[in-house]
Coordinates of C-alpha atoms and ligand atoms in Angstrom, one line a residue:
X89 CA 0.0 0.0 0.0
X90 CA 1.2 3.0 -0.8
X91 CA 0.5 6.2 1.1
X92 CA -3.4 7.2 0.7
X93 CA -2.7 10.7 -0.2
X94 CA 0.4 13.7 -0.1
X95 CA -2.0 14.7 3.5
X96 CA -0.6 11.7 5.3
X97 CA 3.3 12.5 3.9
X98 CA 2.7 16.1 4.9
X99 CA 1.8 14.8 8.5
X100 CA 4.7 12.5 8.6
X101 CA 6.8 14.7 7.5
X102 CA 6.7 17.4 9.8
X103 CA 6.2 14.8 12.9
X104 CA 9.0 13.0 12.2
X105 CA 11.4 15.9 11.2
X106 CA 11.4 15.5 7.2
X107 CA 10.0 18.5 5.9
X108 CA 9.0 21.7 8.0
X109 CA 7.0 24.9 7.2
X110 CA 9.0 27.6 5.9
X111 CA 9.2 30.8 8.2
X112 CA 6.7 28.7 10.4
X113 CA 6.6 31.1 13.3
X114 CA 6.1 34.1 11.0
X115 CA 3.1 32.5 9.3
X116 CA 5.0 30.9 6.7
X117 CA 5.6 31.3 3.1
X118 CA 2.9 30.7 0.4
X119 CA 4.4 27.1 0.0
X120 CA 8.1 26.9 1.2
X121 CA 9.6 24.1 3.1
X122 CA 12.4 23.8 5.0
X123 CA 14.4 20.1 5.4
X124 CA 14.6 18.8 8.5
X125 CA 17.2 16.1 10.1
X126 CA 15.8 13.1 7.9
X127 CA 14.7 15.3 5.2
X128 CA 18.1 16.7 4.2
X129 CA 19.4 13.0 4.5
X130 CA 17.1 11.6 2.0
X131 CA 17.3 15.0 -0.6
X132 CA 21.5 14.0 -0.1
X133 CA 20.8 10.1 -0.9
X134 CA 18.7 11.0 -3.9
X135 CA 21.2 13.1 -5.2
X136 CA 24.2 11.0 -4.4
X137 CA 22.4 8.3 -6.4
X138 CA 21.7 10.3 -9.3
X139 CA 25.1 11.8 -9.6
X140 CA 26.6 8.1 -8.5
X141 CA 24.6 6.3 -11.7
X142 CA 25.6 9.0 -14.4
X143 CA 28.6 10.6 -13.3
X144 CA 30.8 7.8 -11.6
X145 CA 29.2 4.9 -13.2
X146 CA 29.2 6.0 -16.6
X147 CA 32.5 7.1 -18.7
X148 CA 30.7 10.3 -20.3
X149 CA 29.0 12.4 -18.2
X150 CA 31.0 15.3 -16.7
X151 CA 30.1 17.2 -13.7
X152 CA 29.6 21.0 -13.2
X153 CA 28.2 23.2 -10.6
X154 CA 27.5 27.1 -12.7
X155 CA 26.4 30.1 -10.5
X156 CA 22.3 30.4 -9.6
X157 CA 23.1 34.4 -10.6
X158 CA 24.3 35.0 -14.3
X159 CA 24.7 37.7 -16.9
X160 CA 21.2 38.8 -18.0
X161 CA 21.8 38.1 -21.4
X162 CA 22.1 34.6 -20.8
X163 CA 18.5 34.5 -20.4
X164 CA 17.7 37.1 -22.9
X165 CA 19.5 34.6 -25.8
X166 CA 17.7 31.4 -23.6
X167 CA 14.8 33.2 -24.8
X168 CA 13.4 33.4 -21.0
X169 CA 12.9 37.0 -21.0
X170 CA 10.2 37.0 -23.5
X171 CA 8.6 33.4 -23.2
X172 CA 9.3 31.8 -20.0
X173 CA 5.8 32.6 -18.3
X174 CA 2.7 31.0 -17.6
X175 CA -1.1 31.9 -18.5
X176 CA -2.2 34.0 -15.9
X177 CA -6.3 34.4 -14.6
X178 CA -8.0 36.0 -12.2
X179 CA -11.6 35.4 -10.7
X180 CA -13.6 38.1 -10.7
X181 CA -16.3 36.9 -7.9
X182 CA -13.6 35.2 -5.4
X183 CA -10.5 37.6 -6.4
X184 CA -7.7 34.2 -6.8
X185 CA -5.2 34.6 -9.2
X186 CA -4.6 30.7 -11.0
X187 CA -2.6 29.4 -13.6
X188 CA -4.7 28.5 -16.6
X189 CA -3.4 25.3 -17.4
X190 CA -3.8 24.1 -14.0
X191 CA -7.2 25.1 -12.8
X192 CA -7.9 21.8 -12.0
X193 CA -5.4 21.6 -9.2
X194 CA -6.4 24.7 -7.3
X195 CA -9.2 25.4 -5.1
X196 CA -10.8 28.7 -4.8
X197 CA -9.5 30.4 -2.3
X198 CA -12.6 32.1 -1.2
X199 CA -16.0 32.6 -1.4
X200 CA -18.2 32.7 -2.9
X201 CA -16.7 30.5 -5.4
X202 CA -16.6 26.7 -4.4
X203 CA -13.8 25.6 -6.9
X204 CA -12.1 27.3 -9.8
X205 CA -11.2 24.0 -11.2
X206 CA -15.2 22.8 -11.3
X207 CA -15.6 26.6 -13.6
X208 CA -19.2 26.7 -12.4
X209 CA -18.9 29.6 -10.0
X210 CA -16.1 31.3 -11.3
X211 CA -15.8 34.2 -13.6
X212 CA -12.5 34.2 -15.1
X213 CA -10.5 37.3 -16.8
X214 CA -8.8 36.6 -20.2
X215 CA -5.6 35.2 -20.0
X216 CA -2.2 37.3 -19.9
X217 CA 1.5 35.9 -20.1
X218 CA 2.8 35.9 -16.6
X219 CA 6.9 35.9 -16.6
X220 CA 8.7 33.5 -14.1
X221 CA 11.8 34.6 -13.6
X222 CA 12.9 35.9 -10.2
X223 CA 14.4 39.5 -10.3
X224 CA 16.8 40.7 -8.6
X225 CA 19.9 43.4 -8.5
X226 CA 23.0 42.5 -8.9
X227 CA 25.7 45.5 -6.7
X228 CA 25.4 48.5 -4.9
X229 CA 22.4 50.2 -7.2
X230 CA 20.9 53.5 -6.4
X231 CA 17.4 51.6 -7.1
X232 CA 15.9 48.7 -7.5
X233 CA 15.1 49.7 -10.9
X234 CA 18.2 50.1 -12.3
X235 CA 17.6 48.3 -15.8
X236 CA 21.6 48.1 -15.7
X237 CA 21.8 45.9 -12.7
X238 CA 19.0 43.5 -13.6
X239 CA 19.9 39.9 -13.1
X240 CA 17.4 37.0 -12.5
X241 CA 17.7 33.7 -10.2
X242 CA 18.0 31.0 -12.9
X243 CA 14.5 29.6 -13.6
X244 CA 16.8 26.0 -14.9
X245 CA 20.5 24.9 -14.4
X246 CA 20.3 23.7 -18.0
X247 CA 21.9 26.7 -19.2
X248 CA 24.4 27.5 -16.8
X249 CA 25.8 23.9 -18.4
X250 CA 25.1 25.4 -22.1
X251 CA 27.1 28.5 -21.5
X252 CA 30.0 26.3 -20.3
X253 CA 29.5 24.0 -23.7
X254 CA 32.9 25.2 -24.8
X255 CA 34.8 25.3 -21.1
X256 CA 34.0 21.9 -20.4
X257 CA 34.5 20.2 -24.1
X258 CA 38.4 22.1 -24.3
X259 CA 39.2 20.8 -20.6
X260 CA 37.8 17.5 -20.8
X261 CA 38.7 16.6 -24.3
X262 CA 35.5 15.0 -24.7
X263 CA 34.1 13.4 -28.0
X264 CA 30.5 13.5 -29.1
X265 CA 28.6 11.8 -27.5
X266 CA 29.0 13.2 -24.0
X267 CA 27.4 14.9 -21.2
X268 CA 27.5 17.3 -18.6
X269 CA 25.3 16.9 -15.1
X270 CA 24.4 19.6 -12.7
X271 CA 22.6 19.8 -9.8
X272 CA 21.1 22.7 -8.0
X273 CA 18.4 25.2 -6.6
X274 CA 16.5 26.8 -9.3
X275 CA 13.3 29.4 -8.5
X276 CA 10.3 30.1 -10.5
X277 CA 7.6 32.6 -9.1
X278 CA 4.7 30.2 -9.4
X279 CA 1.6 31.4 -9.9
X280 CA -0.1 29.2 -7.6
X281 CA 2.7 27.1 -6.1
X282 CA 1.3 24.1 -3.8
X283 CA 0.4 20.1 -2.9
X284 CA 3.3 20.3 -0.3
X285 CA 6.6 20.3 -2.5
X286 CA 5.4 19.6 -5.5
X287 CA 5.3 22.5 -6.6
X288 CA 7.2 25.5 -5.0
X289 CA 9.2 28.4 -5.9
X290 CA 12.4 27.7 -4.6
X291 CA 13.4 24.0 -5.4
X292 CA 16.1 21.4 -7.0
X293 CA 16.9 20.0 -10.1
X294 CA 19.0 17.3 -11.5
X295 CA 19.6 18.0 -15.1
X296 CA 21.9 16.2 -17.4
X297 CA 22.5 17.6 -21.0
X298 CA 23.7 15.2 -23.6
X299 CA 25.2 16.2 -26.8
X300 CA 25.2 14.7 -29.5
X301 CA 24.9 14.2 -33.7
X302 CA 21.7 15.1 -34.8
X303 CA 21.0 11.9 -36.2
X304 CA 21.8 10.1 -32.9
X305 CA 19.6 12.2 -31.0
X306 CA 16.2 10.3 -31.6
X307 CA 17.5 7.3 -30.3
X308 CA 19.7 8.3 -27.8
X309 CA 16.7 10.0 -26.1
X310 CA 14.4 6.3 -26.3
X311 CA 17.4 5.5 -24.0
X312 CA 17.3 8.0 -21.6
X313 CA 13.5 7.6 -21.4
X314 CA 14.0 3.8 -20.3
X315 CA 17.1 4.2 -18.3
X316 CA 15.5 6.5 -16.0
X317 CA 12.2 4.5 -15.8
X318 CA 14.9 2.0 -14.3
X319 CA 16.4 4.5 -11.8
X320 CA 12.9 5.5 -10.5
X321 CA 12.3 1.8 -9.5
X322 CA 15.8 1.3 -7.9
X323 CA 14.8 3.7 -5.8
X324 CA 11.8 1.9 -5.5
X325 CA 9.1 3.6 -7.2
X326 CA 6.5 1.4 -8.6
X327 CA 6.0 1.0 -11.9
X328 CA 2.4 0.7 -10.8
X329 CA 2.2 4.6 -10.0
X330 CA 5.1 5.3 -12.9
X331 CA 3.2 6.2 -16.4
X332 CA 5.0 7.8 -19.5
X333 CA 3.4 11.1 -21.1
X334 CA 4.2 11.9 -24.6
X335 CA 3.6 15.6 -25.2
X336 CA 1.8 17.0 -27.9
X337 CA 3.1 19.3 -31.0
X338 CA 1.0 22.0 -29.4
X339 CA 2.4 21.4 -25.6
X340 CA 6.2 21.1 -26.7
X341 CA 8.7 24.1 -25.6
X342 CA 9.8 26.4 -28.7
X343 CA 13.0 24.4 -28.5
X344 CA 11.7 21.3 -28.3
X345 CA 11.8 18.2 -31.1
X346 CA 10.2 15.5 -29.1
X347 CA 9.3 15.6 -24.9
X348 CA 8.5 12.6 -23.3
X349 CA 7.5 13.0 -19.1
X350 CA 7.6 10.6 -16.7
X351 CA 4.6 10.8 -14.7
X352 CA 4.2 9.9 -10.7
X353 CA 0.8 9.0 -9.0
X354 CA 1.3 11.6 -6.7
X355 CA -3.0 12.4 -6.6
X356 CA -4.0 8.8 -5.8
X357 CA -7.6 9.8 -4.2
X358 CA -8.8 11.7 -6.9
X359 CA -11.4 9.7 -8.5
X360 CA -10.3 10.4 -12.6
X361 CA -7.4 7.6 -12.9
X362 CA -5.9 10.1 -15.8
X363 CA -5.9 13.1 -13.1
X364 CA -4.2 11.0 -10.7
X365 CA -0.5 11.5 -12.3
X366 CA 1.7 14.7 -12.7
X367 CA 4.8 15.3 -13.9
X368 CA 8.0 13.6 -12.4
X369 CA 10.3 14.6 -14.8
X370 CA 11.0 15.6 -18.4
X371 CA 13.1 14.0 -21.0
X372 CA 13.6 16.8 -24.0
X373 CA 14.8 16.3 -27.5
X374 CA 15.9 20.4 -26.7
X375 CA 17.8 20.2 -30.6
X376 CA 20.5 22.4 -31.2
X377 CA 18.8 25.6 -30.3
X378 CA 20.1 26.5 -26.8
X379 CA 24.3 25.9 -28.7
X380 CA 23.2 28.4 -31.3
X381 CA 21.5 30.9 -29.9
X382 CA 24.5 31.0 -27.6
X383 CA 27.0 31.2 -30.3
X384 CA 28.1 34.6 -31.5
X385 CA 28.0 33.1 -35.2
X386 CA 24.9 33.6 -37.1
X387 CA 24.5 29.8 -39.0
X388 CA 21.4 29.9 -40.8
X389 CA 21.2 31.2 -44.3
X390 CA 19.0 33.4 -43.5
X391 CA 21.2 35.5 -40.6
X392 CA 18.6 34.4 -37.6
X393 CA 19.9 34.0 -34.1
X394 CA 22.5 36.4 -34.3
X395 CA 23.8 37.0 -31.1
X396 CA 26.2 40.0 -31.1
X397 CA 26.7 39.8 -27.2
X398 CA 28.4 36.2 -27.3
X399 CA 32.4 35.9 -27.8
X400 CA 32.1 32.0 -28.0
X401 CA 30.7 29.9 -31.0
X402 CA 29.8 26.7 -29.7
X403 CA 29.6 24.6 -32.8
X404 CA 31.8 21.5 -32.5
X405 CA 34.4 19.8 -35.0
X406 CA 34.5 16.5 -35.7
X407 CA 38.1 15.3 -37.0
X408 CA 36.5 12.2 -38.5
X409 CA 34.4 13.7 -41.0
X410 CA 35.9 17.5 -40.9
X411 CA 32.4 18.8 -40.5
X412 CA 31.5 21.5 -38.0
X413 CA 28.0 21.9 -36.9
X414 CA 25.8 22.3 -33.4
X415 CA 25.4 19.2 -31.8
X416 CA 21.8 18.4 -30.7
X417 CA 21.1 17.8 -26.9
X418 CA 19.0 15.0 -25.1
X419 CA 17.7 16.3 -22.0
X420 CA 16.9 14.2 -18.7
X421 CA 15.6 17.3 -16.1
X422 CA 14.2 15.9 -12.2
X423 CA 12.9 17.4 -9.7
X424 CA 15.0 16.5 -5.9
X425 CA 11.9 17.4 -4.0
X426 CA 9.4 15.8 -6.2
X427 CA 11.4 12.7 -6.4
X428 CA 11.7 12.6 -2.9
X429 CA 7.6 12.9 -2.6
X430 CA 7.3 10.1 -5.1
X431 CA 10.0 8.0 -3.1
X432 CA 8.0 8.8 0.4
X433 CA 4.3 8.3 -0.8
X434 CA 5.9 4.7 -2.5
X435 CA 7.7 3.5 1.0
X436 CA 4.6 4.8 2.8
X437 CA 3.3 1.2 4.2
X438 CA 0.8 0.5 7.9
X439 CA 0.9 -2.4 9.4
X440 CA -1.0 -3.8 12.4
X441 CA 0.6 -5.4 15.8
X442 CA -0.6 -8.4 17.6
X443 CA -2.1 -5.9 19.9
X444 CA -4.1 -4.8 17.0
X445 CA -2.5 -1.6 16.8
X446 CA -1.7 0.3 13.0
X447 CA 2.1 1.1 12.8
X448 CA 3.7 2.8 9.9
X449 CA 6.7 1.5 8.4
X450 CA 8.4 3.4 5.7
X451 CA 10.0 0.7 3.7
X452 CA 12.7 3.2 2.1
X453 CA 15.4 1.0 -0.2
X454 CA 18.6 0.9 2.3
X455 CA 20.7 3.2 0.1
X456 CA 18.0 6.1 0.4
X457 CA 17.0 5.6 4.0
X458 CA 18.7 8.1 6.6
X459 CA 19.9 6.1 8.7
X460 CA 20.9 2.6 8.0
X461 CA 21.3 1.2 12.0
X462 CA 20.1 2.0 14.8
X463 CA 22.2 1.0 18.3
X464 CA 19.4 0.9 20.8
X465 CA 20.1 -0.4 24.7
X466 CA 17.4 -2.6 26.2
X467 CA 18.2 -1.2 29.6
X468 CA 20.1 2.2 29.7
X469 CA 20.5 2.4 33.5
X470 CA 22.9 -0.1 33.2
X471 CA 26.4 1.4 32.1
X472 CA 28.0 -2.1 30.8
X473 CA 25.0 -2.2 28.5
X474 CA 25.2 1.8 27.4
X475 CA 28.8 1.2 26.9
X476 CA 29.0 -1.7 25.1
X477 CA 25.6 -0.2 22.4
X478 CA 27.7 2.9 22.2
X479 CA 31.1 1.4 21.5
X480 CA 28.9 -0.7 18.6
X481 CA 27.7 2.7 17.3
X482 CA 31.1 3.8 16.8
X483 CA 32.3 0.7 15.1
X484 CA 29.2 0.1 12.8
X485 CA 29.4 4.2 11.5
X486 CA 32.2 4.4 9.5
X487 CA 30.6 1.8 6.9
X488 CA 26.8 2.8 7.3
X489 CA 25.0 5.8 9.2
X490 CA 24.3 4.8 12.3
X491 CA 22.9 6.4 15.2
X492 CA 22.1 5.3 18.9
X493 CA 19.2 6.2 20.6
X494 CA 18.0 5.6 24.0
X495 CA 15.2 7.8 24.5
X496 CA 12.5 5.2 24.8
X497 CA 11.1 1.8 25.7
X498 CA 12.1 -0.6 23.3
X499 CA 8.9 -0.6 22.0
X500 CA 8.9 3.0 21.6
X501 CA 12.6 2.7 19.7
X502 CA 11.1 0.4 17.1
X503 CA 8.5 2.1 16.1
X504 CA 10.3 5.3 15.6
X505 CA 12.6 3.7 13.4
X506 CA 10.0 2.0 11.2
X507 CA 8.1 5.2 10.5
X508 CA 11.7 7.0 9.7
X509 CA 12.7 3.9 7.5
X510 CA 15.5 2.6 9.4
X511 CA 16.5 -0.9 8.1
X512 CA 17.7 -2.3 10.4
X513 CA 17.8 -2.2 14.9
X514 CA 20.5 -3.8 16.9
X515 CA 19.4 -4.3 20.3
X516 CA 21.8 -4.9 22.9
X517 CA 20.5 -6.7 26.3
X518 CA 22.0 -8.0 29.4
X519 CA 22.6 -11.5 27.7
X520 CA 25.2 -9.3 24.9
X521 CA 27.2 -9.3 28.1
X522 CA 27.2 -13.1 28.3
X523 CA 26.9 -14.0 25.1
X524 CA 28.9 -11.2 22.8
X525 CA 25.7 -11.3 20.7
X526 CA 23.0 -8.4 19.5
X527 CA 19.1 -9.0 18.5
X528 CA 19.1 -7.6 14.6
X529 CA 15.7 -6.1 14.0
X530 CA 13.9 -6.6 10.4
X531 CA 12.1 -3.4 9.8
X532 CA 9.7 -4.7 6.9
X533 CA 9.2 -8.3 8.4
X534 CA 9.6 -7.6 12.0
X535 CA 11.7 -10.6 12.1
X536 CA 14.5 -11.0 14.8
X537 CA 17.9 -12.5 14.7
X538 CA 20.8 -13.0 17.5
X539 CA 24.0 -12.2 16.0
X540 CA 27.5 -12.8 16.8
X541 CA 28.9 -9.5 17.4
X542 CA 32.7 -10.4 15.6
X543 CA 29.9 -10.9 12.6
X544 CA 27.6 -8.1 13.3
X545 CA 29.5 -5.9 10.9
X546 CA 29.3 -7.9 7.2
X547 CA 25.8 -9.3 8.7
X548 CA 24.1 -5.8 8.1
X549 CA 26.3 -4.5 4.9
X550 CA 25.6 -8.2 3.3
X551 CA 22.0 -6.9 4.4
X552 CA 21.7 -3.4 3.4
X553 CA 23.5 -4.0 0.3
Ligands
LIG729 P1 5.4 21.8 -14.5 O1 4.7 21.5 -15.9 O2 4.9 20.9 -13.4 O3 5.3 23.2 -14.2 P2 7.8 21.9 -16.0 O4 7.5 21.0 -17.1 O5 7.8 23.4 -16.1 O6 6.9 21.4 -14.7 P3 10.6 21.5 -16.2 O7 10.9 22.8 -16.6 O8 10.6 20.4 -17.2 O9 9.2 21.5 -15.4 O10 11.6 21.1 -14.9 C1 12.1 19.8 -14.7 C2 11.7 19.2 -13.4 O11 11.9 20.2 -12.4 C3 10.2 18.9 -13.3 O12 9.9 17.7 -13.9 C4 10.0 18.9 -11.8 O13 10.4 17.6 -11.3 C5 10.9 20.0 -11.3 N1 10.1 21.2 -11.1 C6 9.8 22.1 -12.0 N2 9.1 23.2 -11.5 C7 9.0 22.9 -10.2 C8 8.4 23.5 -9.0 N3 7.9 24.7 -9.2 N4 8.5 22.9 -7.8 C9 9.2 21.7 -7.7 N5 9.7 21.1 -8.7 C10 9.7 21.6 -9.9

């Protein structure tokens, strides 16, 4: 069972020490969240996995890390300044402001309207193009309107890793086909951010662009589309609540050949199967646009895309064939926070104790979970006990995280570790003492094992693993 609705993980979340409010004692933040303890643990798994799988593991993917704040004609050339907004509408009867291709996700804020999505009792204003991008000033301006200082918080890292095309392709001596990964904050001012961190204004992306010949690109991007199908499950995402979306010729992005999203069940109680899914990621065919309207060439016959601000042409050569042209780019673009929704609603599980009591167990794959052990003494007024649970913490850490905790009955202990997705609990009683041997705790099954502790060690990473 996965969890009923993003209500329960919202709960969890901020009981538990995940995910907080933003600027909770000041009211908040129209939909910001803060990470707590667990939380930042399972954002840093996520991304360690990501980068792990296509930077480490593979032998062409580079890494990079560009600046959130950028010249301002990086996004004029992006073509952000003019087109990266959203259709904005506002209801004349309750006064809320929603984005028009989401009107079904919102609910009217006041009345006398009961929902905007339902249309019935609102009385919508045409739509106008709503621009994204954060603003800002860069230096010590006399005002905030200074047109001279504008700069913007980047709405994408995708083309921080564009602009550096040329840096990272003379440094790395790279080939076609290559990549280069980045992860990062980016902020968009959403017109109606919300559903917990779905969908927020400040958040995290793990994009990878992939550069290649323009005839590879088609199938190069099939690839991507099934490999990370195959990285959501080893997280373990069900391919149950996975679903591909292929988007239309009328929804693509002006740069766009071919978009293909992944799609998460992240609405599982709405009662339309279809309406149930939104948007994981998106895998782009992105062309060679962002290359050439970054390049100070003009390469069209025609003169278009001339960019007179550039002092880089980012065409490539290739020695085999002597041709040099703009290679096309396969674009894989996540979202950390959504990811980590989809991995929380997925682990979300309950299960009932012989004393007929619901217990929920977050069965987290060991590699994302926050904390792998947990050392827990069965009596902790007696120091031989403490000592010997501690001394096992310190031993156990340096290959998994592990924590000791001895705040609770044992009971207690357990099932704080369940509902935080702890693998595994090592208990240590007064037999240890006798016996040099710890109770291993199953967290899924519940099961429990007495284990030598000269074997305690490879016992759990044979486990975890
Ligand atoms: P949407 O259609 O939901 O607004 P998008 O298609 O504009 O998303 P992309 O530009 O493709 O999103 O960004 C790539 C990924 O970044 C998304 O698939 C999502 O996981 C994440 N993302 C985008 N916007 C947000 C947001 N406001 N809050 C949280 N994550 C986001």
């Amino acid at each position: 069972m996965t969890a009923p609705n993003i209500e329960t993980i919202v709960s969890l979340a901020k009981r538990r020490g995940f995910v907080f409010p933003a600027s909770e004692i000041y009211g908040g933040l129209g939909s910001s969240w803060d990470y707590g303890s667990l939380g930042v643990e399972l954002a840093n798994n996520i991304k360690k996995s990501w980068w792990r799988w296509l930077v480490h593991e593979r032998d062409d993917i580079e890494g990079l890390d560009s600046s959130i704040i950028q010249n301002r004609q990086v996004w004029k050339y992006s073509g952000h300044e003019t087109t990266f907004s959203d259709p904005l509408v506002d209801c004349r009867s309750c006064k809320g402001r929603f984005r028009l291709d989401k009107l079904q996700d919102v609910t009217c804020p006041k009345e006398p309207s009961a929902n905007a999505g339902s249309g019935k009792e609102c009385d919508l204003t045409e739509a106008r193009e709503f621009n994204l991008m954060f603003r800002t000033t860069v230096g010590a301006v006399s005002s905030d309107e200074d047109e001279s200082a504008l700069a913007y918080l980047r709405p994408e890292t995708a083309q921080g890793i564009f602009i550096n095309f040329a840096n990272v392709l003379n440094t790395s001596r790279r080939k076609l086909p290559f990549g280069i990964a980045q992860i990062g904050k980016a902020f968009r001012n959403e017109v109606t951010p919300g559903n917990f961190i779905f969908r927020t204004r400040e958040f995290e992306q793990m994009e990878m662009e992939y550069f290649c010949r323009p005839e590879d690109a088609p199938t190069i991007h099939q690839e991507f589309i099934d490999a990370f199908q195959e990285w959501f499950y080893s997280l373990g995402i069900s391919a149950a609540n996975l679903k591909l979306y292929e988007q239309s010729k009328a929804e693509l992005a002006h740069y766009a050949e071919r978009t293909v999203d992944i799609l998460y069940r992240f609405f599982p109680e709405r009662d339309d199967e279809e309406k149930q899914f939104d948007e994981l990621m998106g895998i782009a065919n992105r062309t060679d646009y962002d290359l050439r309207v970054h390049s100070k060439k003009p390469e069209d016959a025609e003169g278009k895309r001339i960019n007179p601000d550039s002092t880089e042409d980012l065409s490539y050569f290739d020695e085999a064939t002597k041709q040099r042209f703009y290679p096309y780019v396969i674009e894989p673009a996540v979202g950390v926070n959504r990811t980590l929704l989809a991995v929380l609603m997925d682990a979300y599980t309950e299960k009932t104790n012989d004393k007929n009591e619901t217990r929920v167990i977050l069965k987290l794959k060991p590699e994302l979970a926050p904390i792998k052990v947990a050392v827990l003494p069965l009596a902790k007024n007696k120091p031989e006990i403490v000592a010997l649970a501690k001394d096992l913490k310190k031993q156990l850490l340096p290959s998994m995280r592990t924590v000791y905790d001895d705040t609770g009955g044992i009971g207690k202990l357990y099932a704080r570790q369940d509902e935080i997705g702890t693998p595994f609990c090592v208990t240590v009683d007064h037999e240890s003492l006798e016996d040099n041997a710890v109770t291993v705790r199953d967290r899924d099954t519940w099961e429990q094992e007495r284990v030598n502790l000269l074997e305690l060690k490879e016992h759990l990473q044979k486990r975890l693993s």
